Amino acid sequence: MTIHTIHTKPIDGQKPGTSGLRKKTHVFMEPHYLENFVQSIFDGIGGVNGKIFVLGGDGRYFNDRAVQVILRMAAANGAKRMIVGRDGLLSTPAASNLIRKRKTDGGIVLSASHNPGGPEEDFGIKFNVPNGGPAPEAITSAIYEASGSISEYRIAITGDVDISCLGKSKLLDMEIEVIDPVEDYVALMEELYDFDALRALFANGFTMRFDALHAITGPYAKAIFEDALGAPDGTVLNAVPLPDFGGGHPDPNPIWAKSLVDEMMSGDAPEFGAASDGDGDRNMILGRGVYVTPSDSVAVIAANTDLVKSYKGRVKGFARSMPTSAALDRVAEAQNFDCYETPTGWKFFGNLLDSDRAQICGEESAGTGSDHVREKDGLWAVLFWLSILAAKRQSVSDVMQEHWRKYGRNYYSRHDYEGIDSEAANGLMGALTDKLAELPGTEYSGRKITAADEFAYDDPVDGSRAESQGIRVFFDGGGRVVFRLSGTGTSGATLRVYIEDFESDPSKHDREPQEALAGLIEAADSIAEISKRIGRNEPDIRT
Ligand code: VG1
Ligand code: CO
């Protein structure tokens, strides 16, 4: 077995976005593409000699090949050990947990998350740091810089390593430890939640459906809900991870998890429904006849931390990404807790969690989590909801009604315009930025604008600053519209418009969100000239 040093040249565009580097799979499969980026990760973090990493992915097409390449490159670069999920599988939260538990120097997760998979679809790589969280901007910038000056990469020339069986082996001097991807994660969930209480819930006939969307959470969900908690067989749907996720998008929202939503809205719906995304960090929560908006979901979790033993009495702060609704802020205010507002992307929560400033975090994009790991965690959120339902003995619908009565309701919706022309998208954002100063005081759809700005964030822990994180327009009465461009897409641009309005009157809490927000939706279109600039009258997706 020999180490080869391969001469290479920088490849354009290896710039990590909101969550790692995502490209079309065929781009990752081009000569040197994957290798260049992996070597850039290694170089960007100051080399891997003597270091230990976790490695796994969501099982999408090319996951198996990429794992082999990364193992050979890690060995050739002098890594001491790689802890690999069997068959190269690990959910993002499970990887985060392993990095922390085994005190490694970080980890590599192969996933493009909620993006579809397959030879014609998307692939991605994320690097997580020793706290278990996504690499912060300073590190992703160093990786990107390394990718711009790379001249060679090192790789061991050898056959495939067998990672289908648990146990240890060696590649050059590097130890490879193949572990069960599910075991440590389930143990962590058992530490956090009262599994006896949840077993009693299912023993009393509680009905639930969890749609794994043929992505990574299938094996985890089966082990937790069906094996450990005694939910009947068939509770977990689409449980076998497939390289192309069965042709769908592994995105837990009312569009891509439509069959689950339809079932939950039907006459004989189960009491509780949930789904997760490609890499297991997102979640969707449903009750019989109700869809819980992610912004509300994190607020409900935050309001009920005292119902879960491992959180009772120790939670004192929350954090949400800027576009996430202020429902969480209302809970924080009522409890006299801090509530931090960060840019989009879980990496911005890391410092707040590490310094114990926040214990519960959430994003409007179906990401919820806590300080148990440093990633958002889909199954953790589902188990939190189950714990709330078990303790309160209420339906999801009753929990929501009660929550809104107490805190008021933040009507919320996100409109996505996908695959639009990048130039038009940048033009729209540029024009919007230019007119920010003149917006306050003007009226749109009968609503007065009180303030407008471009969001920037100063991290209270390390003082780093993140600029240009989206445009915010505030209206009287608690209304807000946010505009930003996605940093996870792989073709063209995606414009995200986030619309929110506050309603304190309980007699008005039963409206359909699109209807309740109609005025602000219209205002958003006029302010940003959406239809005029990108030629679309309707968003592709409303969540
Ligand atoms: C999206 C979401 C963001 C999330 C990110 C990664 O980013 O909006 O909240 O953190 O995806 O999640 P963007 O830049 O496309 O809006 V995942 O589950 O795709 O790793
Ligand atoms: Co994800």
JSON list of C-alpha atoms and ligand atoms in Angstrom, two decimals, residues 22 92 111-114 126 277-282 376, ligand 2:
[
{"chain": "A", "resi": 22, "resn": "ARG", "atom": "CA", "xyz": [-23.56, 21.35, -1.83]},
{"chain": "A", "resi": 92, "resn": "THR", "atom": "CA", "xyz": [-26.20, 14.61, 11.45]},
{"chain": "A", "resi": 111, "resn": "SER", "atom": "CA", "xyz": [-25.20, 15.00, 3.05]},
{"chain": "A", "resi": 112, "resn": "ALA", "atom": "CA", "xyz": [-27.06, 17.63, 1.13]},
{"chain": "A", "resi": 113, "resn": "SER", "atom": "CA", "xyz": [-29.73, 17.39, 3.81]},
{"chain": "A", "resi": 114, "resn": "HIS", "atom": "CA", "xyz": [-33.23, 18.08, 2.47]},
{"chain": "A", "resi": 126, "resn": "LYS", "atom": "CA", "xyz": [-20.19, 19.26, 5.99]},
{"chain": "A", "resi": 277, "resn": "ASP", "atom": "CA", "xyz": [-35.24, 15.18, 6.51]},
{"chain": "A", "resi": 278, "resn": "GLY", "atom": "CA", "xyz": [-32.39, 13.56, 4.57]},
{"chain": "A", "resi": 279, "resn": "ASP", "atom": "CA", "xyz": [-29.79, 13.77, 7.33]},
{"chain": "A", "resi": 280, "resn": "GLY", "atom": "CA", "xyz": [-32.16, 13.64, 10.31]},
{"chain": "A", "resi": 281, "resn": "ASP", "atom": "CA", "xyz": [-31.73, 17.11, 11.71]},
{"chain": "A", "resi": 282, "resn": "ARG", "atom": "CA", "xyz": [-35.08, 18.61, 10.71]},
{"chain": "A", "resi": 376, "resn": "LYS", "atom": "CA", "xyz": [-30.58, 20.57, 15.19]},
{"chain": "B", "resi": 2, "resn": "CO", "atom": "CO", "xyz": [-30.86, 18.55, 7.34]}
]
